[in-house]
Amino acid sequence: LTQLSRSIADTGHAARRGEPHSFNTLWTYLLAPAWLIDDVHAAYTTVKYLGVVVMTLTVIPAYGLARLLVGPRPALFVAAASAAIPALAYSSMVVEEPLAYPYSTLCLFLILRVLIAPSPWWIGGAVLAAAIAPLVRGELGVLPVILLLAVIFLAWRADWIARRRATWTAWDWVGLLTLLVGAGVIV
């Protein structure tokens, strides 16, 4: 990632040892300006501190996530614990985790917020955040699926669907179960 972000800083394009490289993560683009510092030691130190600051920002969405479920004091504990985990050791390395950790926590906060009190703004924020998540780290590609499942859950709880479900026969339930098993097999 260091080579990619340094290449982006120098040329505007990702490359590894002079060879063009495909898009990997947004983190390389966020680190690129730090490599414009003339002193390599100062640039590397800046990159490490940037990683620490960004990863520590997890406390904000972690607190918000916890506040949706518990009171202020336990939420403060959750926020502090989210910054005191062993994975924080990654923050001083040039890896994707310093951005992925707070971003995934933010996405989960937005998804839970949509589940608790859906509104157009929260839904839009959750959709946008989940759409960008795979660009932050490939493994975060599961977040759009989690959002989709949350939306399906919201739709399932809706009054008009509950009224419709009340008229279902046993064969309707068998059909739903068959669709779910089929979807599970495909996934």
JSON list of C-alpha atoms in Angstrom, two decimals:
[
{"chain": "A", "resi": 1, "resn": "LEU", "atom": "CA", "xyz": [0.00, 0.00, 0.00]},
{"chain": "A", "resi": 2, "resn": "THR", "atom": "CA", "xyz": [2.93, 2.31, 0.62]},
{"chain": "A", "resi": 3, "resn": "GLN", "atom": "CA", "xyz": [4.15, 1.91, -2.96]},
{"chain": "A", "resi": 4, "resn": "LEU", "atom": "CA", "xyz": [0.65, 2.46, -4.31]},
{"chain": "A", "resi": 5, "resn": "SER", "atom": "CA", "xyz": [-0.01, 5.59, -2.26]},
{"chain": "A", "resi": 6, "resn": "ARG", "atom": "CA", "xyz": [3.44, 7.03, -3.05]},
{"chain": "A", "resi": 7, "resn": "SER", "atom": "CA", "xyz": [2.80, 6.42, -6.74]},
{"chain": "A", "resi": 8, "resn": "ILE", "atom": "CA", "xyz": [-0.57, 8.16, -6.46]},
{"chain": "A", "resi": 9, "resn": "ALA", "atom": "CA", "xyz": [1.12, 11.12, -4.78]},
{"chain": "A", "resi": 10, "resn": "ASP", "atom": "CA", "xyz": [3.78, 11.34, -7.50]},
{"chain": "A", "resi": 11, "resn": "THR", "atom": "CA", "xyz": [1.78, 10.61, -10.64]},
{"chain": "A", "resi": 12, "resn": "GLY", "atom": "CA", "xyz": [-1.90, 10.52, -9.69]},
{"chain": "A", "resi": 13, "resn": "HIS", "atom": "CA", "xyz": [-2.12, 6.85, -10.68]},
{"chain": "A", "resi": 14, "resn": "ALA", "atom": "CA", "xyz": [-1.57, 3.69, -8.66]},
{"chain": "A", "resi": 15, "resn": "ALA", "atom": "CA", "xyz": [1.53, 1.73, -9.62]},
{"chain": "A", "resi": 16, "resn": "ARG", "atom": "CA", "xyz": [3.77, -0.83, -7.96]},
{"chain": "A", "resi": 17, "resn": "ARG", "atom": "CA", "xyz": [7.44, -0.57, -8.93]},
{"chain": "A", "resi": 18, "resn": "GLY", "atom": "CA", "xyz": [6.48, 1.41, -12.01]},
{"chain": "A", "resi": 19, "resn": "GLU", "atom": "CA", "xyz": [3.88, -1.07, -13.25]},
{"chain": "A", "resi": 20, "resn": "PRO", "atom": "CA", "xyz": [0.26, 0.15, -13.32]},
{"chain": "A", "resi": 21, "resn": "HIS", "atom": "CA", "xyz": [-1.88, -1.38, -10.58]},
{"chain": "A", "resi": 22, "resn": "SER", "atom": "CA", "xyz": [-5.65, -1.69, -10.39]},
{"chain": "A", "resi": 23, "resn": "PHE", "atom": "CA", "xyz": [-7.72, 0.05, -7.73]},
{"chain": "A", "resi": 24, "resn": "ASN", "atom": "CA", "xyz": [-7.21, -1.51, -4.34]},
{"chain": "A", "resi": 25, "resn": "THR", "atom": "CA", "xyz": [-8.64, 0.72, -1.63]},
{"chain": "A", "resi": 26, "resn": "LEU", "atom": "CA", "xyz": [-9.57, 4.32, -0.93]},
{"chain": "A", "resi": 27, "resn": "TRP", "atom": "CA", "xyz": [-7.00, 4.29, 1.87]},
{"chain": "A", "resi": 28, "resn": "THR", "atom": "CA", "xyz": [-4.13, 4.58, -0.64]},
{"chain": "A", "resi": 29, "resn": "TYR", "atom": "CA", "xyz": [-5.69, 7.75, -2.02]},
{"chain": "A", "resi": 30, "resn": "LEU", "atom": "CA", "xyz": [-6.19, 9.22, 1.45]},
{"chain": "A", "resi": 31, "resn": "LEU", "atom": "CA", "xyz": [-2.57, 8.51, 2.35]},
{"chain": "A", "resi": 32, "resn": "ALA", "atom": "CA", "xyz": [-1.16, 9.93, -0.89]},
{"chain": "A", "resi": 33, "resn": "PRO", "atom": "CA", "xyz": [-0.93, 13.60, 0.20]},
{"chain": "A", "resi": 34, "resn": "ALA", "atom": "CA", "xyz": [1.24, 12.62, 3.18]},
{"chain": "A", "resi": 35, "resn": "TRP", "atom": "CA", "xyz": [3.88, 11.24, 0.79]},
{"chain": "A", "resi": 36, "resn": "LEU", "atom": "CA", "xyz": [4.27, 14.70, -0.73]},
{"chain": "A", "resi": 37, "resn": "ILE", "atom": "CA", "xyz": [6.35, 15.64, 2.31]},
{"chain": "A", "resi": 38, "resn": "ASP", "atom": "CA", "xyz": [9.98, 15.81, 1.13]},
{"chain": "A", "resi": 39, "resn": "ASP", "atom": "CA", "xyz": [11.47, 13.94, 4.09]},
{"chain": "A", "resi": 40, "resn": "VAL", "atom": "CA", "xyz": [10.61, 10.21, 3.86]},
{"chain": "A", "resi": 41, "resn": "HIS", "atom": "CA", "xyz": [10.87, 9.73, 7.63]},
{"chain": "A", "resi": 42, "resn": "ALA", "atom": "CA", "xyz": [8.49, 12.64, 8.28]},
{"chain": "A", "resi": 43, "resn": "ALA", "atom": "CA", "xyz": [6.11, 11.37, 5.58]},
{"chain": "A", "resi": 44, "resn": "TYR", "atom": "CA", "xyz": [6.07, 7.85, 7.04]},
{"chain": "A", "resi": 45, "resn": "THR", "atom": "CA", "xyz": [5.51, 9.25, 10.53]},
{"chain": "A", "resi": 46, "resn": "THR", "atom": "CA", "xyz": [2.64, 11.35, 9.18]},
{"chain": "A", "resi": 47, "resn": "VAL", "atom": "CA", "xyz": [1.11, 8.26, 7.56]},
{"chain": "A", "resi": 48, "resn": "LYS", "atom": "CA", "xyz": [1.37, 6.31, 10.83]},
{"chain": "A", "resi": 49, "resn": "TYR", "atom": "CA", "xyz": [-0.18, 9.13, 12.88]},
{"chain": "A", "resi": 50, "resn": "LEU", "atom": "CA", "xyz": [-2.92, 9.56, 10.30]},
{"chain": "A", "resi": 51, "resn": "GLY", "atom": "CA", "xyz": [-3.69, 5.85, 10.68]},
{"chain": "A", "resi": 52, "resn": "VAL", "atom": "CA", "xyz": [-3.85, 6.19, 14.45]},
{"chain": "A", "resi": 53, "resn": "VAL", "atom": "CA", "xyz": [-6.14, 9.22, 14.30]},
{"chain": "A", "resi": 54, "resn": "VAL", "atom": "CA", "xyz": [-8.47, 7.67, 11.70]},
{"chain": "A", "resi": 55, "resn": "MET", "atom": "CA", "xyz": [-8.71, 4.34, 13.51]},
{"chain": "A", "resi": 56, "resn": "THR", "atom": "CA", "xyz": [-9.33, 6.07, 16.82]},
{"chain": "A", "resi": 57, "resn": "LEU", "atom": "CA", "xyz": [-12.26, 7.94, 15.23]},
{"chain": "A", "resi": 58, "resn": "THR", "atom": "CA", "xyz": [-14.11, 4.65, 15.68]},
{"chain": "A", "resi": 59, "resn": "VAL", "atom": "CA", "xyz": [-15.18, 5.94, 19.09]},
{"chain": "A", "resi": 60, "resn": "ILE", "atom": "CA", "xyz": [-17.70, 8.30, 17.46]},
{"chain": "A", "resi": 61, "resn": "PRO", "atom": "CA", "xyz": [-19.84, 5.79, 15.53]},
{"chain": "A", "resi": 62, "resn": "ALA", "atom": "CA", "xyz": [-19.29, 3.20, 18.29]},
{"chain": "A", "resi": 63, "resn": "TYR", "atom": "CA", "xyz": [-20.76, 5.63, 20.83]},
{"chain": "A", "resi": 64, "resn": "GLY", "atom": "CA", "xyz": [-23.68, 6.41, 18.51]},
{"chain": "A", "resi": 65, "resn": "LEU", "atom": "CA", "xyz": [-24.29, 2.72, 17.89]},
{"chain": "A", "resi": 66, "resn": "ALA", "atom": "CA", "xyz": [-24.25, 1.96, 21.60]},
{"chain": "A", "resi": 67, "resn": "ARG", "atom": "CA", "xyz": [-26.51, 4.94, 22.41]},
{"chain": "A", "resi": 68, "resn": "LEU", "atom": "CA", "xyz": [-29.19, 3.42, 20.20]},
{"chain": "A", "resi": 69, "resn": "LEU", "atom": "CA", "xyz": [-29.30, 0.47, 22.59]},
{"chain": "A", "resi": 70, "resn": "VAL", "atom": "CA", "xyz": [-28.04, 1.56, 26.03]},
{"chain": "A", "resi": 71, "resn": "GLY", "atom": "CA", "xyz": [-27.65, 4.64, 28.23]},
{"chain": "A", "resi": 72, "resn": "PRO", "atom": "CA", "xyz": [-24.84, 7.20, 28.11]},
{"chain": "A", "resi": 73, "resn": "ARG", "atom": "CA", "xyz": [-22.45, 5.56, 30.60]},
{"chain": "A", "resi": 74, "resn": "PRO", "atom": "CA", "xyz": [-22.42, 2.09, 29.02]},
{"chain": "A", "resi": 75, "resn": "ALA", "atom": "CA", "xyz": [-22.15, 3.79, 25.61]},
{"chain": "A", "resi": 76, "resn": "LEU", "atom": "CA", "xyz": [-19.04, 5.65, 26.78]},
{"chain": "A", "resi": 77, "resn": "PHE", "atom": "CA", "xyz": [-17.58, 2.33, 27.88]},
{"chain": "A", "resi": 78, "resn": "VAL", "atom": "CA", "xyz": [-18.33, 0.82, 24.45]},
{"chain": "A", "resi": 79, "resn": "ALA", "atom": "CA", "xyz": [-16.70, 3.81, 22.73]},
{"chain": "A", "resi": 80, "resn": "ALA", "atom": "CA", "xyz": [-13.60, 3.58, 24.93]},
{"chain": "A", "resi": 81, "resn": "ALA", "atom": "CA", "xyz": [-13.40, -0.17, 24.46]},
{"chain": "A", "resi": 82, "resn": "SER", "atom": "CA", "xyz": [-13.65, 0.20, 20.69]},
{"chain": "A", "resi": 83, "resn": "ALA", "atom": "CA", "xyz": [-10.44, 2.25, 20.76]},
{"chain": "A", "resi": 84, "resn": "ALA", "atom": "CA", "xyz": [-8.69, -0.05, 23.25]},
{"chain": "A", "resi": 85, "resn": "ILE", "atom": "CA", "xyz": [-8.91, -3.28, 21.29]},
{"chain": "A", "resi": 86, "resn": "PRO", "atom": "CA", "xyz": [-5.83, -5.20, 20.13]},
{"chain": "A", "resi": 87, "resn": "ALA", "atom": "CA", "xyz": [-6.67, -4.40, 16.47]},
{"chain": "A", "resi": 88, "resn": "LEU", "atom": "CA", "xyz": [-5.65, -0.81, 17.21]},
{"chain": "A", "resi": 89, "resn": "ALA", "atom": "CA", "xyz": [-2.09, -2.10, 16.78]},
{"chain": "A", "resi": 90, "resn": "TYR", "atom": "CA", "xyz": [-2.79, -2.02, 13.04]},
{"chain": "A", "resi": 91, "resn": "SER", "atom": "CA", "xyz": [-3.19, 1.73, 13.19]},
{"chain": "A", "resi": 92, "resn": "SER", "atom": "CA", "xyz": [0.55, 2.39, 12.98]},
{"chain": "A", "resi": 93, "resn": "MET", "atom": "CA", "xyz": [0.99, 0.09, 9.97]},
{"chain": "A", "resi": 94, "resn": "VAL", "atom": "CA", "xyz": [0.31, 0.93, 6.35]},
{"chain": "A", "resi": 95, "resn": "VAL", "atom": "CA", "xyz": [-2.65, -1.43, 5.95]},
{"chain": "A", "resi": 96, "resn": "GLU", "atom": "CA", "xyz": [-6.36, -0.92, 5.16]},
{"chain": "A", "resi": 97, "resn": "GLU", "atom": "CA", "xyz": [-7.66, -1.53, 8.69]},
{"chain": "A", "resi": 98, "resn": "PRO", "atom": "CA", "xyz": [-7.27, 2.02, 10.05]},
{"chain": "A", "resi": 99, "resn": "LEU", "atom": "CA", "xyz": [-9.95, 3.22, 7.62]},
{"chain": "A", "resi": 100, "resn": "ALA", "atom": "CA", "xyz": [-11.99, 0.01, 7.43]},
{"chain": "A", "resi": 101, "resn": "TYR", "atom": "CA", "xyz": [-12.57, -0.24, 11.19]},
{"chain": "A", "resi": 102, "resn": "PRO", "atom": "CA", "xyz": [-14.26, 3.14, 11.76]},
{"chain": "A", "resi": 103, "resn": "TYR", "atom": "CA", "xyz": [-16.01, 2.98, 8.39]},
{"chain": "A", "resi": 104, "resn": "SER", "atom": "CA", "xyz": [-17.58, -0.41, 9.08]},
{"chain": "A", "resi": 105, "resn": "THR", "atom": "CA", "xyz": [-18.66, 0.82, 12.51]},
{"chain": "A", "resi": 106, "resn": "LEU", "atom": "CA", "xyz": [-20.24, 3.88, 10.88]},
{"chain": "A", "resi": 107, "resn": "CYS", "atom": "CA", "xyz": [-22.08, 1.67, 8.37]},
{"chain": "A", "resi": 108, "resn": "LEU", "atom": "CA", "xyz": [-23.40, -0.56, 11.13]},
{"chain": "A", "resi": 109, "resn": "PHE", "atom": "CA", "xyz": [-24.55, 2.51, 13.08]},
{"chain": "A", "resi": 110, "resn": "LEU", "atom": "CA", "xyz": [-26.44, 3.81, 10.02]},
{"chain": "A", "resi": 111, "resn": "ILE", "atom": "CA", "xyz": [-28.01, 0.42, 9.32]},
{"chain": "A", "resi": 112, "resn": "LEU", "atom": "CA", "xyz": [-29.18, 0.04, 12.91]},
{"chain": "A", "resi": 113, "resn": "ARG", "atom": "CA", "xyz": [-30.48, 3.61, 12.87]},
{"chain": "A", "resi": 114, "resn": "VAL", "atom": "CA", "xyz": [-32.54, 2.74, 9.76]},
{"chain": "A", "resi": 115, "resn": "LEU", "atom": "CA", "xyz": [-33.94, -0.30, 11.56]},
{"chain": "A", "resi": 116, "resn": "ILE", "atom": "CA", "xyz": [-34.89, 1.66, 14.67]},
{"chain": "A", "resi": 117, "resn": "ALA", "atom": "CA", "xyz": [-36.27, 4.86, 13.13]},
{"chain": "A", "resi": 118, "resn": "PRO", "atom": "CA", "xyz": [-36.33, 4.78, 9.34]},
{"chain": "A", "resi": 119, "resn": "SER", "atom": "CA", "xyz": [-36.36, 8.13, 7.60]},
{"chain": "A", "resi": 120, "resn": "PRO", "atom": "CA", "xyz": [-35.31, 9.18, 4.10]},
{"chain": "A", "resi": 121, "resn": "TRP", "atom": "CA", "xyz": [-32.12, 10.82, 5.40]},
{"chain": "A", "resi": 122, "resn": "TRP", "atom": "CA", "xyz": [-30.98, 7.80, 7.43]},
{"chain": "A", "resi": 123, "resn": "ILE", "atom": "CA", "xyz": [-31.88, 5.41, 4.61]},
{"chain": "A", "resi": 124, "resn": "GLY", "atom": "CA", "xyz": [-30.00, 7.55, 2.09]},
{"chain": "A", "resi": 125, "resn": "GLY", "atom": "CA", "xyz": [-26.97, 7.77, 4.36]},
{"chain": "A", "resi": 126, "resn": "ALA", "atom": "CA", "xyz": [-26.97, 4.02, 4.96]},
{"chain": "A", "resi": 127, "resn": "VAL", "atom": "CA", "xyz": [-27.33, 3.25, 1.24]},
{"chain": "A", "resi": 128, "resn": "LEU", "atom": "CA", "xyz": [-24.51, 5.64, 0.31]},
{"chain": "A", "resi": 129, "resn": "ALA", "atom": "CA", "xyz": [-22.20, 4.36, 3.07]},
{"chain": "A", "resi": 130, "resn": "ALA", "atom": "CA", "xyz": [-22.89, 0.72, 2.20]},
{"chain": "A", "resi": 131, "resn": "ALA", "atom": "CA", "xyz": [-22.29, 1.39, -1.49]},
{"chain": "A", "resi": 132, "resn": "ILE", "atom": "CA", "xyz": [-18.88, 2.92, -0.77]},
{"chain": "A", "resi": 133, "resn": "ALA", "atom": "CA", "xyz": [-17.90, 0.23, 1.77]},
{"chain": "A", "resi": 134, "resn": "PRO", "atom": "CA", "xyz": [-16.37, -2.23, -0.74]},
{"chain": "A", "resi": 135, "resn": "LEU", "atom": "CA", "xyz": [-14.09, 0.58, -1.96]},
{"chain": "A", "resi": 136, "resn": "VAL", "atom": "CA", "xyz": [-12.75, 1.03, 1.56]},
{"chain": "A", "resi": 137, "resn": "ARG", "atom": "CA", "xyz": [-11.87, -2.65, 1.94]},
{"chain": "A", "resi": 138, "resn": "GLY", "atom": "CA", "xyz": [-13.01, -5.54, -0.21]},
{"chain": "A", "resi": 139, "resn": "GLU", "atom": "CA", "xyz": [-14.30, -7.55, 2.74]},
{"chain": "A", "resi": 140, "resn": "LEU", "atom": "CA", "xyz": [-16.75, -4.76, 3.56]},
{"chain": "A", "resi": 141, "resn": "GLY", "atom": "CA", "xyz": [-18.69, -5.84, 0.49]},
{"chain": "A", "resi": 142, "resn": "VAL", "atom": "CA", "xyz": [-20.89, -7.70, 2.96]},
{"chain": "A", "resi": 143, "resn": "LEU", "atom": "CA", "xyz": [-22.29, -4.41, 4.28]},
{"chain": "A", "resi": 144, "resn": "PRO", "atom": "CA", "xyz": [-24.62, -3.80, 1.30]},
{"chain": "A", "resi": 145, "resn": "VAL", "atom": "CA", "xyz": [-25.99, -7.31, 1.87]},
{"chain": "A", "resi": 146, "resn": "ILE", "atom": "CA", "xyz": [-26.55, -6.51, 5.55]},
{"chain": "A", "resi": 147, "resn": "LEU", "atom": "CA", "xyz": [-28.35, -3.32, 4.53]},
{"chain": "A", "resi": 148, "resn": "LEU", "atom": "CA", "xyz": [-30.50, -5.26, 2.05]},
{"chain": "A", "resi": 149, "resn": "LEU", "atom": "CA", "xyz": [-31.43, -7.74, 4.77]},
{"chain": "A", "resi": 150, "resn": "ALA", "atom": "CA", "xyz": [-32.27, -4.84, 7.09]},
{"chain": "A", "resi": 151, "resn": "VAL", "atom": "CA", "xyz": [-34.54, -3.30, 4.43]},
{"chain": "A", "resi": 152, "resn": "ILE", "atom": "CA", "xyz": [-36.23, -6.67, 3.89]},
{"chain": "A", "resi": 153, "resn": "PHE", "atom": "CA", "xyz": [-36.75, -6.91, 7.65]},
{"chain": "A", "resi": 154, "resn": "LEU", "atom": "CA", "xyz": [-38.27, -3.40, 7.68]},
{"chain": "A", "resi": 155, "resn": "ALA", "atom": "CA", "xyz": [-40.58, -4.28, 4.80]},
{"chain": "A", "resi": 156, "resn": "TRP", "atom": "CA", "xyz": [-41.60, -7.51, 6.56]},
{"chain": "A", "resi": 157, "resn": "ARG", "atom": "CA", "xyz": [-42.63, -5.46, 9.63]},
{"chain": "A", "resi": 158, "resn": "ALA", "atom": "CA", "xyz": [-44.64, -2.93, 7.59]},
{"chain": "A", "resi": 159, "resn": "ASP", "atom": "CA", "xyz": [-48.38, -2.82, 8.28]},
{"chain": "A", "resi": 160, "resn": "TRP", "atom": "CA", "xyz": [-49.44, -3.38, 4.68]},
{"chain": "A", "resi": 161, "resn": "ILE", "atom": "CA", "xyz": [-47.30, -6.51, 4.43]},
{"chain": "A", "resi": 162, "resn": "ALA", "atom": "CA", "xyz": [-48.57, -7.74, 7.81]},
{"chain": "A", "resi": 163, "resn": "ARG", "atom": "CA", "xyz": [-52.13, -7.39, 6.53]},
{"chain": "A", "resi": 164, "resn": "ARG", "atom": "CA", "xyz": [-51.17, -9.25, 3.38]},
{"chain": "A", "resi": 165, "resn": "ARG", "atom": "CA", "xyz": [-49.45, -12.01, 5.36]},
{"chain": "A", "resi": 166, "resn": "ALA", "atom": "CA", "xyz": [-52.57, -12.47, 7.46]},
{"chain": "A", "resi": 167, "resn": "THR", "atom": "CA", "xyz": [-54.34, -13.77, 4.35]},
{"chain": "A", "resi": 168, "resn": "TRP", "atom": "CA", "xyz": [-51.64, -16.29, 3.44]},
{"chain": "A", "resi": 169, "resn": "THR", "atom": "CA", "xyz": [-52.43, -19.97, 3.23]},
{"chain": "A", "resi": 170, "resn": "ALA", "atom": "CA", "xyz": [-50.13, -22.81, 4.21]},
{"chain": "A", "resi": 171, "resn": "TRP", "atom": "CA", "xyz": [-49.01, -23.06, 0.56]},
{"chain": "A", "resi": 172, "resn": "ASP", "atom": "CA", "xyz": [-47.97, -19.39, 0.59]},
{"chain": "A", "resi": 173, "resn": "TRP", "atom": "CA", "xyz": [-45.70, -20.11, 3.56]},
{"chain": "A", "resi": 174, "resn": "VAL", "atom": "CA", "xyz": [-44.30, -23.19, 1.80]},
{"chain": "A", "resi": 175, "resn": "GLY", "atom": "CA", "xyz": [-43.60, -21.02, -1.26]},
{"chain": "A", "resi": 176, "resn": "LEU", "atom": "CA", "xyz": [-41.80, -18.43, 0.86]},
{"chain": "A", "resi": 177, "resn": "LEU", "atom": "CA", "xyz": [-39.73, -21.14, 2.55]},
{"chain": "A", "resi": 178, "resn": "THR", "atom": "CA", "xyz": [-38.85, -22.59, -0.88]},
{"chain": "A", "resi": 179, "resn": "LEU", "atom": "CA", "xyz": [-37.74, -19.17, -2.11]},
{"chain": "A", "resi": 180, "resn": "LEU", "atom": "CA", "xyz": [-35.60, -18.63, 0.99]},
{"chain": "A", "resi": 181, "resn": "VAL", "atom": "CA", "xyz": [-33.95, -22.05, 0.67]},
{"chain": "A", "resi": 182, "resn": "GLY", "atom": "CA", "xyz": [-33.33, -21.40, -3.04]},
{"chain": "A", "resi": 183, "resn": "ALA", "atom": "CA", "xyz": [-31.80, -18.02, -2.30]},
{"chain": "A", "resi": 184, "resn": "GLY", "atom": "CA", "xyz": [-29.63, -19.60, 0.38]},
{"chain": "A", "resi": 185, "resn": "VAL", "atom": "CA", "xyz": [-28.37, -22.21, -2.07]},
{"chain": "A", "resi": 186, "resn": "ILE", "atom": "CA", "xyz": [-27.59, -19.56, -4.68]},
{"chain": "A", "resi": 187, "resn": "VAL", "atom": "CA", "xyz": [-25.75, -17.38, -2.17]}
]
